[in-house]
Backbone as XML, in Angstrom:
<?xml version="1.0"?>
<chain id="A" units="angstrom">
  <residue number="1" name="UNK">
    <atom name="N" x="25.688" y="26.471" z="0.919"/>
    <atom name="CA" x="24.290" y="26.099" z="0.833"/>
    <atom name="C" x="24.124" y="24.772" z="0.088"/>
  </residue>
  <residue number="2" name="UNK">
    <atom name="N" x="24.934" y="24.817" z="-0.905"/>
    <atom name="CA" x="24.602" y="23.440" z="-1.465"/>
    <atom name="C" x="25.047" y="22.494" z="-0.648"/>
  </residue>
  <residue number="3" name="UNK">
    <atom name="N" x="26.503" y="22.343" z="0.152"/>
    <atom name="CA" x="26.463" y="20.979" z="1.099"/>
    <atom name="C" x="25.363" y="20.896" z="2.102"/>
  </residue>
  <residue number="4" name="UNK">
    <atom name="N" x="24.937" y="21.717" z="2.214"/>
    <atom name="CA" x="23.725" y="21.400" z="2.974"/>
    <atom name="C" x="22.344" y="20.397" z="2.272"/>
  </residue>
  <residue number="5" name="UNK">
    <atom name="N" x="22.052" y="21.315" z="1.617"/>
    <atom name="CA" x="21.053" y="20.332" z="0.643"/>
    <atom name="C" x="21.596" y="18.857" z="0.349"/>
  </residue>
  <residue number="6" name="UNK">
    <atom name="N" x="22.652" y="18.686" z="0.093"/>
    <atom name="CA" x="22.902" y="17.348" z="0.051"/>
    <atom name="C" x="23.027" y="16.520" z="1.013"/>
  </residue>
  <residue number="7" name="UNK">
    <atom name="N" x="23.490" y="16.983" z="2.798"/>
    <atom name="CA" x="23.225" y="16.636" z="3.811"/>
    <atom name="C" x="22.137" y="16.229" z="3.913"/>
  </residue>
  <residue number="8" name="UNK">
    <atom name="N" x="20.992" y="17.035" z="3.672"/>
    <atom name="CA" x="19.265" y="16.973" z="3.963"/>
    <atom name="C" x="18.792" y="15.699" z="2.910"/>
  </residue>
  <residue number="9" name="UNK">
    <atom name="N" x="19.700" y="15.910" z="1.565"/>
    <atom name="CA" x="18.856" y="14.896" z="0.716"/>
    <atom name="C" x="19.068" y="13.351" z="1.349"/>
  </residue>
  <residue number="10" name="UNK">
    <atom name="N" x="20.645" y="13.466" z="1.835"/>
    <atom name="CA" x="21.024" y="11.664" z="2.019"/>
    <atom name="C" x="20.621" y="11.226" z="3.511"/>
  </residue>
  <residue number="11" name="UNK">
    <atom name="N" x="19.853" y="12.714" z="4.376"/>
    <atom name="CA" x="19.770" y="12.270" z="5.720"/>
    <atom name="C" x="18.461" y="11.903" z="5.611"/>
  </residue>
  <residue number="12" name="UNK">
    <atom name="N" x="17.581" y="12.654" z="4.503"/>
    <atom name="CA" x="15.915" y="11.676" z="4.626"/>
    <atom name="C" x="16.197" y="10.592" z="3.192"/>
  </residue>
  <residue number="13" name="UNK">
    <atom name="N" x="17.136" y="10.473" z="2.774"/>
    <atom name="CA" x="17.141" y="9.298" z="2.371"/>
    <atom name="C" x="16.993" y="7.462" z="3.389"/>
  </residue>
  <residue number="14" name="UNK">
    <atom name="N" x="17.910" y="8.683" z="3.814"/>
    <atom name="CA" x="18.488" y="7.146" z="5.250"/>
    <atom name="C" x="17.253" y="7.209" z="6.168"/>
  </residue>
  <residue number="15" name="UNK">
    <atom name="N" x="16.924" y="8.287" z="6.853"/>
    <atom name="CA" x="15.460" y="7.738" z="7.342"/>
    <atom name="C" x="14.766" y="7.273" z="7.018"/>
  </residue>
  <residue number="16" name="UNK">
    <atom name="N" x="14.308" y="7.295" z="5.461"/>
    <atom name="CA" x="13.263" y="6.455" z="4.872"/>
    <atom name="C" x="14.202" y="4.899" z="4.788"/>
  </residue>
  <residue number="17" name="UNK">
    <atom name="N" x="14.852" y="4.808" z="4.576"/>
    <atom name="CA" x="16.001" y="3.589" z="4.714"/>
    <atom name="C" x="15.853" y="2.920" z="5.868"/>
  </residue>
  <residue number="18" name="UNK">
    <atom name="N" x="15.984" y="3.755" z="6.751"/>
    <atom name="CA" x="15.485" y="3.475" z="8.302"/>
    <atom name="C" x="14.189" y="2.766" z="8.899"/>
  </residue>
  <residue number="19" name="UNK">
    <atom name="N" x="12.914" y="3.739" z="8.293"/>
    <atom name="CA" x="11.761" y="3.207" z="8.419"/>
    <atom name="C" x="11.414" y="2.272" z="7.884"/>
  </residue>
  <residue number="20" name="UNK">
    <atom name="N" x="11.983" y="2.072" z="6.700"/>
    <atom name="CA" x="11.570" y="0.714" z="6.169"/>
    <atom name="C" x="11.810" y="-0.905" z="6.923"/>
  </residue>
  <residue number="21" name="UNK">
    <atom name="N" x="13.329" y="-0.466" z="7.014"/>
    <atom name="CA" x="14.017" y="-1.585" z="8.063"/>
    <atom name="C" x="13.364" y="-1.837" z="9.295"/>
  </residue>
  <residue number="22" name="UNK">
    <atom name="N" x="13.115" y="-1.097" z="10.240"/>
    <atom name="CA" x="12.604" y="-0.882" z="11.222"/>
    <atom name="C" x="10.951" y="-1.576" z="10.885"/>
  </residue>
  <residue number="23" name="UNK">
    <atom name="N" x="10.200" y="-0.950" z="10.158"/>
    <atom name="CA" x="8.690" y="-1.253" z="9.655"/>
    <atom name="C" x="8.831" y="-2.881" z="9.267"/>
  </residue>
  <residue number="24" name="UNK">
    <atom name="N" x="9.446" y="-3.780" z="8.848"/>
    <atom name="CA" x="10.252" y="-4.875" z="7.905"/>
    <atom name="C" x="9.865" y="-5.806" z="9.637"/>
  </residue>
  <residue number="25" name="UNK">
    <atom name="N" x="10.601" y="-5.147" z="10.614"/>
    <atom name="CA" x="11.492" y="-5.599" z="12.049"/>
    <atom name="C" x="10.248" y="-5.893" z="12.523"/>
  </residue>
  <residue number="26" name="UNK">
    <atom name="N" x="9.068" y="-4.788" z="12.559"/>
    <atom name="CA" x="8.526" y="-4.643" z="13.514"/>
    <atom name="C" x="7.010" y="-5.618" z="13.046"/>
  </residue>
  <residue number="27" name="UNK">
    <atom name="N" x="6.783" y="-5.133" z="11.782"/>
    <atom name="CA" x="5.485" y="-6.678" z="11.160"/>
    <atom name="C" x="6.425" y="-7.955" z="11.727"/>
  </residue>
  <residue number="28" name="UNK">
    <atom name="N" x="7.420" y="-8.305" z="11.160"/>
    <atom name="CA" x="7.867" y="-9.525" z="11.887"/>
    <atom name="C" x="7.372" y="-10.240" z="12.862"/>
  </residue>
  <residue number="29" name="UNK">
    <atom name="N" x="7.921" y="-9.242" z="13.905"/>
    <atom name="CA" x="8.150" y="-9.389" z="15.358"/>
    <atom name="C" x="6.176" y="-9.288" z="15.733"/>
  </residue>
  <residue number="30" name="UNK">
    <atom name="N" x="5.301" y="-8.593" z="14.927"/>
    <atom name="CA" x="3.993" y="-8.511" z="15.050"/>
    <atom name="C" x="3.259" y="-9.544" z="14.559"/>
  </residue>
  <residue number="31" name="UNK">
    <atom name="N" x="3.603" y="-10.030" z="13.225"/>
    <atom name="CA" x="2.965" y="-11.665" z="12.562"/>
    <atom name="C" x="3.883" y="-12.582" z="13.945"/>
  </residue>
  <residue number="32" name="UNK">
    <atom name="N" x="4.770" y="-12.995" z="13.687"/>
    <atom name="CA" x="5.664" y="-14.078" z="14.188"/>
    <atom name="C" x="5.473" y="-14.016" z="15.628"/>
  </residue>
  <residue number="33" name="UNK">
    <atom name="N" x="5.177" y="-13.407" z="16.211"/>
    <atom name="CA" x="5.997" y="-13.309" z="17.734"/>
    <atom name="C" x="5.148" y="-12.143" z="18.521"/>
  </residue>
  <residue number="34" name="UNK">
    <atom name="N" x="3.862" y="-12.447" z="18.482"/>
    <atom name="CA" x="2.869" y="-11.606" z="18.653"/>
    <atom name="C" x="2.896" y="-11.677" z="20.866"/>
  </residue>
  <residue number="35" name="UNK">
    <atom name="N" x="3.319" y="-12.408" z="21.537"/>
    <atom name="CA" x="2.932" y="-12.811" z="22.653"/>
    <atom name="C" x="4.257" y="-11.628" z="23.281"/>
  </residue>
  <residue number="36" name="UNK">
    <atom name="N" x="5.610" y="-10.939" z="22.497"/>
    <atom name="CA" x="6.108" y="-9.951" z="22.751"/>
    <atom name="C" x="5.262" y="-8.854" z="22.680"/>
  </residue>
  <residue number="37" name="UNK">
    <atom name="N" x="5.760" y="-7.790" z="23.562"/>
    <atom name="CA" x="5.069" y="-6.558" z="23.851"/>
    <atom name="C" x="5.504" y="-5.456" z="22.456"/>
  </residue>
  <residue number="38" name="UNK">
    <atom name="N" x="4.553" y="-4.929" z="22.459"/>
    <atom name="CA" x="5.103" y="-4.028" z="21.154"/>
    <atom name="C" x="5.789" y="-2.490" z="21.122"/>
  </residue>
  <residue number="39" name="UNK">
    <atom name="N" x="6.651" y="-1.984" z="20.736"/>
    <atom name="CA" x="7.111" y="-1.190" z="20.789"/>
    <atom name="C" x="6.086" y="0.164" z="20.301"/>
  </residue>
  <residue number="40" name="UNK">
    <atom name="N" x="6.576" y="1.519" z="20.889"/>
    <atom name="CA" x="5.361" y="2.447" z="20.460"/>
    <atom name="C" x="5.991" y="3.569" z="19.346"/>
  </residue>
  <residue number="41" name="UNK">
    <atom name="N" x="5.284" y="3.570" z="18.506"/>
    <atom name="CA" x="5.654" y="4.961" z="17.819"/>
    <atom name="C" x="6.282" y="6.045" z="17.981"/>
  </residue>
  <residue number="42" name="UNK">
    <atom name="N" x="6.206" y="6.633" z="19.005"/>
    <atom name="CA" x="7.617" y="7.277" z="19.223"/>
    <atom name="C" x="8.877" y="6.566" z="19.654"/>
  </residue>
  <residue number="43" name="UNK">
    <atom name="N" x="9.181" y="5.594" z="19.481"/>
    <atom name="CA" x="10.830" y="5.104" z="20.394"/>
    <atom name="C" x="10.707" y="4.593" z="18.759"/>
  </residue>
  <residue number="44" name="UNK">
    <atom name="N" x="9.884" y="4.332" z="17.642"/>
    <atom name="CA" x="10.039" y="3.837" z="16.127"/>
    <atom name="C" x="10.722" y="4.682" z="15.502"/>
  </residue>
  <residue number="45" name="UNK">
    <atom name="N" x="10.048" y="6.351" z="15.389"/>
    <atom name="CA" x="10.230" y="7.089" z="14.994"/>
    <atom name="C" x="11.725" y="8.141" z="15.675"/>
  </residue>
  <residue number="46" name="UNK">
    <atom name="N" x="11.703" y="7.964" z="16.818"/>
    <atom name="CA" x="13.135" y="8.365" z="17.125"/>
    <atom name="C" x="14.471" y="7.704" z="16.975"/>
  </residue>
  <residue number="47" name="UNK">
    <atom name="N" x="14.355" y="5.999" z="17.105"/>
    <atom name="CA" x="15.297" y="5.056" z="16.181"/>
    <atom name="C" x="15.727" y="5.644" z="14.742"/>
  </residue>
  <residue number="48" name="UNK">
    <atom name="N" x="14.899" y="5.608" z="14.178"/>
    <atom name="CA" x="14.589" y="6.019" z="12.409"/>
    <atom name="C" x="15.569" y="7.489" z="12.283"/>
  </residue>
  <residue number="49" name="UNK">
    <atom name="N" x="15.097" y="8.536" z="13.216"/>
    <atom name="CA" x="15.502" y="9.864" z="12.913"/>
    <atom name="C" x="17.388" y="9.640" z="13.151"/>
  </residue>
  <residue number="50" name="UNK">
    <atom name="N" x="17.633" y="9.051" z="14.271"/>
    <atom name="CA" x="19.298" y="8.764" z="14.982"/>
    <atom name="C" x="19.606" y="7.821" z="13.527"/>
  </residue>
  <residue number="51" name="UNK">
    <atom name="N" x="19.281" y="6.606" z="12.798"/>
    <atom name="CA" x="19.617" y="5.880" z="12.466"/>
    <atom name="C" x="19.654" y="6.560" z="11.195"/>
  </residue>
  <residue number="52" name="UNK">
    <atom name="N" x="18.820" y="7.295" z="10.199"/>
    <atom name="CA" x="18.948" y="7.984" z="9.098"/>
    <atom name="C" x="20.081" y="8.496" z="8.708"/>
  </residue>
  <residue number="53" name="UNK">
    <atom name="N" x="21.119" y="9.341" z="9.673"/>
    <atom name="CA" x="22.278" y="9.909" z="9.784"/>
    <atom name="C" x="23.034" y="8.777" z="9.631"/>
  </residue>
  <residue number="54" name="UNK">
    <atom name="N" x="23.155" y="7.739" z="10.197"/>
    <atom name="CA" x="24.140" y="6.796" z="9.768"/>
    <atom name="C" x="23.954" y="6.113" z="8.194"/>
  </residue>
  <residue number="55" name="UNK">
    <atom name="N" x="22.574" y="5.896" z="8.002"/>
    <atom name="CA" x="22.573" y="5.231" z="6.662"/>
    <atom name="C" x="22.756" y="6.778" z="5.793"/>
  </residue>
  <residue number="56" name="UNK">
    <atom name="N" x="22.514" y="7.530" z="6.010"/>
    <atom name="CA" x="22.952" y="8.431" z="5.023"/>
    <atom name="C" x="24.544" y="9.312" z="4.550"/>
  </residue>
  <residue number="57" name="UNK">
    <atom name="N" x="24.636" y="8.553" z="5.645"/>
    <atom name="CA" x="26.348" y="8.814" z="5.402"/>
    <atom name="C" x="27.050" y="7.496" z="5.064"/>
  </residue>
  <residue number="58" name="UNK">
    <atom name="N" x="26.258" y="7.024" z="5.043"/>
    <atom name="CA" x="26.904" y="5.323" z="4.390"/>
    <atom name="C" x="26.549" y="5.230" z="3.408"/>
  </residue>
  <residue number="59" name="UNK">
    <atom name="N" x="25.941" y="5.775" z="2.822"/>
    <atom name="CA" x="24.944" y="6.080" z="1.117"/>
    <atom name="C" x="26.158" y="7.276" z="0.571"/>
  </residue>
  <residue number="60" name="UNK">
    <atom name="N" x="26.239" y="8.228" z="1.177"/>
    <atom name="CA" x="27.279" y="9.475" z="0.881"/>
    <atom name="C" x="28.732" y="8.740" z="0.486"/>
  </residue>
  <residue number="61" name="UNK">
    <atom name="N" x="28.892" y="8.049" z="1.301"/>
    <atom name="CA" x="29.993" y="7.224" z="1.416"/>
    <atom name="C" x="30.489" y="6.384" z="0.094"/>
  </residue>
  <residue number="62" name="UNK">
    <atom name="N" x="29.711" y="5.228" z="-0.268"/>
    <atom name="CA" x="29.541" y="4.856" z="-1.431"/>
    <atom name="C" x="29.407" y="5.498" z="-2.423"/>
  </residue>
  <residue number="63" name="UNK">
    <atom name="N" x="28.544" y="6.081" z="-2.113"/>
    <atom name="CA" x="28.651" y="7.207" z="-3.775"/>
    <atom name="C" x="29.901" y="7.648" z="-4.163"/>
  </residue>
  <residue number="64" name="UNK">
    <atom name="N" x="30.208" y="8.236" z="-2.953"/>
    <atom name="CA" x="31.601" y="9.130" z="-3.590"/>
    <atom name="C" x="33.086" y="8.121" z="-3.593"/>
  </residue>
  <residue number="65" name="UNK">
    <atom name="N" x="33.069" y="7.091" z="-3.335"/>
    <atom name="CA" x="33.679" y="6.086" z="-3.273"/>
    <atom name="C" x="33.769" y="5.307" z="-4.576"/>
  </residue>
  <residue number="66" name="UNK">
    <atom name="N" x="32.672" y="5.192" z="-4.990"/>
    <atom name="CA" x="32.669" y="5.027" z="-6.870"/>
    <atom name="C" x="32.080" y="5.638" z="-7.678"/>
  </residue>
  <residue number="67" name="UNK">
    <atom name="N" x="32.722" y="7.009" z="-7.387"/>
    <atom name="CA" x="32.642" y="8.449" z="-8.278"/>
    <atom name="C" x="33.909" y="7.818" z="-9.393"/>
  </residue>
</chain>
């Protein structure tokens, strides 16, 4: 039970990691470069959810790397 909880903690870590990046991408691309079409909230939010798992195991990673 506990590796789990720690799964859950570093996988909405990385989503919020995610959304930010993504949110960062997407004002950009919305100030700067407005005459591109805009992407919709769900294809944001399903990026974010796939991409969380990677930054959160890359966060897991480091940590225990300079334990």
């Amino acid at each position: 039970m506990k590796t789990i909880t720690i799964l859950l903690k570093y996988y909405i870590i990385g989503v919020i990691i995610a959304i930010l990046l993504i949110g960062f991408i997407h004002l950009y691309s919305y100030i700067a470069e407005p005459y591109f079409s805009y992407a919709e909230w769900d294809n944001i939010l399903l990026t974010a959810l796939i991409s969380g798992f990677l930054f959160g195991i890359t966060l897991w990673a480091f940590k225990n790397l300079w334990k």
